[in-house]
Amino acid sequence: MRRIKPIYGFWLIWIVLSTYLGIFRALPKSPESVHQGAQCDRACVAWNYYHEDMNFFLPRVSEDRQSEGITGMEFPVIPYTVALLYKVFGPHDFIYRFLMYLLVSIGVFHAWKITGLFMQQNLHRLLLVFGWYCSPILVFYTPNFLADAGAMSFVMVAWYHLLQRIYGIEPARNLRRFALWMSLAGLLKISFLIYGIAAFLLLFLWRFFKNQPLQIVFSRRDFFWMTSPFIPVVAWYGYSGWLTRKTSNMHFLQSMNPAASFAEFFQNTQNALNNWDESLYRHGFFGYFLIVLCVVLIFRMRESLLPGLAAALMLLGFGTIWILFNKQFLYHDYYFILIYPAVFFGWLFLQQLFQEQRTVLMGCLPVVMGIAFWVIPFINAGHSSHMMNRRYATGDYYHQNAFAAAEELVEQADTLVKVIPAGARVFYAFDNTPNTALYLLKKRGVRISTDFGPEITADIMAKSRAKYLVLNDTALWFSRYEPLLKTRARAVYHQKNTHVYRLP
């Protein structure tokens, strides 16, 4: 009987797993569920490239109250690529989600290739990789509009080429590839540059570990390639900051957000872990994993030095980001995607120590770890599938659309396109996020949230070029805003809570 090649086996299981986890069911969906507002912010950048202007250096959002919506942001290579695909296939959310799925697939594949440098048995490799990947956060943000999962994927590709260089496989070419992929990771999310720093520190510190069979020779040219990712990353974020200041558009966070005090830091940390514990892995697993990993690293890192040292440096890097962006982790689960490369190398280190390098399991911890390597991947897969269903279940705690009327806008999208002419600016009330309603309407314009007073609303409307007023709460609008604004708007459409008016 002809055996399936390992690479084909990987892709076959990956497709089956993606189906089981519900990834393919999510591909046709509009931005939805947790952080719908942040998803729409990125999605509307791609739509505005396609619909307005393909100038790469002037990304813009749909809320055009300031500077036509032009704003500084992370390196927009993903939305720009999506816009190019829109030019060919038309603007479909499926394209954005599918591109992100492909990028994450590449990262998971390179994680599998990394295990091939340390492990012989393909079954062990598959269990490790898919057990690591099956986190509800990773699964949800795989077919998504945020760049974090793509940045993580590029880190895995970069580290595969770094390890190839360390083992002496085409040293010059692999180090150049490391620099390229690490640059892309840092450009997508500057915080992921910690993995470039971790790589440099690994090569630097290696010389201090004596009696190691693996010798790493580090030349001046290698030093250049290891530090080169900082050049494009610093250049882009310098330009992005300048663009933000010039346009006064603060749609995307481009500064640190630490806690104000030690007490606040510890409170934020506790609350963040409580908020997202189930989304990291099965309840309690993440905390126990980190405790075991840190303890074993302290006492036995030398026994599997390369993955152990990599995991230790990566965890230190993540800890630094945790301090600098502490408040962000409290409400943003996708910030945790930053830790998954460290989790992968930590899991690889433990696997090397307790399974790959042993023929007989002796002692309590090795026995427990030996069982865990086989059981945890299946537990994580089941839990991730369950959580993926919850994140797309209307009314569930983990669904959390930006506002109630968002689902109506998606349901009525085909009708609203006919009601509001192409190119017409809209004034939307009420949306507490900058771009969710505007993106779902596929229109540019302005919006107000429920905390905008009538006076400031009147000023915004006077300066806008809106031809249509769209409301999701007519009682609030006509009792509080209309008496001052006196819009004399004419009703042209009404379905459920969505009301469209033509402005004179």
JSON list of C-alpha atoms in Angstrom, two decimals, residues 41-42 44-45 48-49 55-64 66-76 236 239-254 434-435 444:
[
{"chain": "A", "resi": 41, "resn": "ASP", "atom": "CA", "xyz": [-11.87, 49.56, 10.54]},
{"chain": "A", "resi": 42, "resn": "ARG", "atom": "CA", "xyz": [-9.49, 47.28, 8.59]},
{"chain": "A", "resi": 44, "resn": "CYS", "atom": "CA", "xyz": [-13.08, 49.57, 5.17]},
{"chain": "A", "resi": 45, "resn": "VAL", "atom": "CA", "xyz": [-9.44, 50.43, 4.40]},
{"chain": "A", "resi": 48, "resn": "ASN", "atom": "CA", "xyz": [-11.67, 52.53, 0.25]},
{"chain": "A", "resi": 49, "resn": "TYR", "atom": "CA", "xyz": [-8.51, 51.56, -1.63]},
{"chain": "A", "resi": 55, "resn": "ASN", "atom": "CA", "xyz": [-2.47, 55.28, -3.39]},
{"chain": "A", "resi": 56, "resn": "PHE", "atom": "CA", "xyz": [-0.78, 52.82, -1.01]},
{"chain": "A", "resi": 57, "resn": "PHE", "atom": "CA", "xyz": [0.61, 55.59, 1.21]},
{"chain": "A", "resi": 58, "resn": "LEU", "atom": "CA", "xyz": [-2.79, 57.19, 1.86]},
{"chain": "A", "resi": 59, "resn": "PRO", "atom": "CA", "xyz": [-4.92, 54.55, 3.57]},
{"chain": "A", "resi": 60, "resn": "ARG", "atom": "CA", "xyz": [-8.35, 55.84, 4.50]},
{"chain": "A", "resi": 61, "resn": "VAL", "atom": "CA", "xyz": [-11.38, 54.77, 6.49]},
{"chain": "A", "resi": 62, "resn": "SER", "atom": "CA", "xyz": [-15.05, 55.35, 5.66]},
{"chain": "A", "resi": 63, "resn": "GLU", "atom": "CA", "xyz": [-15.69, 58.05, 8.28]},
{"chain": "A", "resi": 64, "resn": "ASP", "atom": "CA", "xyz": [-14.49, 61.09, 6.34]},
{"chain": "A", "resi": 66, "resn": "GLN", "atom": "CA", "xyz": [-11.40, 64.55, 9.06]},
{"chain": "A", "resi": 67, "resn": "SER", "atom": "CA", "xyz": [-9.09, 64.76, 6.02]},
{"chain": "A", "resi": 68, "resn": "GLU", "atom": "CA", "xyz": [-11.30, 62.58, 3.80]},
{"chain": "A", "resi": 69, "resn": "GLY", "atom": "CA", "xyz": [-10.72, 59.69, 6.21]},
{"chain": "A", "resi": 70, "resn": "ILE", "atom": "CA", "xyz": [-6.98, 59.44, 5.49]},
{"chain": "A", "resi": 71, "resn": "THR", "atom": "CA", "xyz": [-5.20, 58.09, 8.56]},
{"chain": "A", "resi": 72, "resn": "GLY", "atom": "CA", "xyz": [-1.99, 56.53, 9.74]},
{"chain": "A", "resi": 73, "resn": "MET", "atom": "CA", "xyz": [-2.09, 52.81, 10.54]},
{"chain": "A", "resi": 74, "resn": "GLU", "atom": "CA", "xyz": [-0.06, 49.61, 10.52]},
{"chain": "A", "resi": 75, "resn": "PHE", "atom": "CA", "xyz": [1.53, 48.69, 7.17]},
{"chain": "A", "resi": 76, "resn": "PRO", "atom": "CA", "xyz": [-1.56, 48.17, 4.97]},
{"chain": "A", "resi": 236, "resn": "TRP", "atom": "CA", "xyz": [6.88, 53.01, 8.22]},
{"chain": "A", "resi": 239, "resn": "TYR", "atom": "CA", "xyz": [5.61, 57.92, 8.47]},
{"chain": "A", "resi": 240, "resn": "SER", "atom": "CA", "xyz": [2.36, 56.55, 9.92]},
{"chain": "A", "resi": 241, "resn": "GLY", "atom": "CA", "xyz": [2.73, 58.71, 13.03]},
{"chain": "A", "resi": 242, "resn": "TRP", "atom": "CA", "xyz": [3.39, 61.77, 10.88]},
{"chain": "A", "resi": 243, "resn": "LEU", "atom": "CA", "xyz": [0.31, 61.01, 8.76]},
{"chain": "A", "resi": 244, "resn": "THR", "atom": "CA", "xyz": [-1.83, 60.65, 11.89]},
{"chain": "A", "resi": 245, "resn": "ARG", "atom": "CA", "xyz": [-0.65, 63.98, 13.26]},
{"chain": "A", "resi": 246, "resn": "LYS", "atom": "CA", "xyz": [-1.17, 65.68, 9.91]},
{"chain": "A", "resi": 247, "resn": "THR", "atom": "CA", "xyz": [-4.73, 64.41, 9.44]},
{"chain": "A", "resi": 248, "resn": "SER", "atom": "CA", "xyz": [-5.71, 64.37, 13.14]},
{"chain": "A", "resi": 249, "resn": "ASN", "atom": "CA", "xyz": [-7.32, 60.98, 12.54]},
{"chain": "A", "resi": 250, "resn": "MET", "atom": "CA", "xyz": [-6.75, 58.73, 15.55]},
{"chain": "A", "resi": 251, "resn": "HIS", "atom": "CA", "xyz": [-8.52, 55.60, 14.30]},
{"chain": "A", "resi": 252, "resn": "PHE", "atom": "CA", "xyz": [-5.64, 53.22, 15.06]},
{"chain": "A", "resi": 253, "resn": "LEU", "atom": "CA", "xyz": [-3.62, 52.99, 18.27]},
{"chain": "A", "resi": 254, "resn": "GLN", "atom": "CA", "xyz": [0.00, 53.91, 17.62]},
{"chain": "A", "resi": 434, "resn": "PRO", "atom": "CA", "xyz": [-16.17, 54.86, 13.84]},
{"chain": "A", "resi": 435, "resn": "ASN", "atom": "CA", "xyz": [-16.74, 52.65, 10.81]},
{"chain": "A", "resi": 444, "resn": "ARG", "atom": "CA", "xyz": [-18.63, 56.99, 3.15]}
]
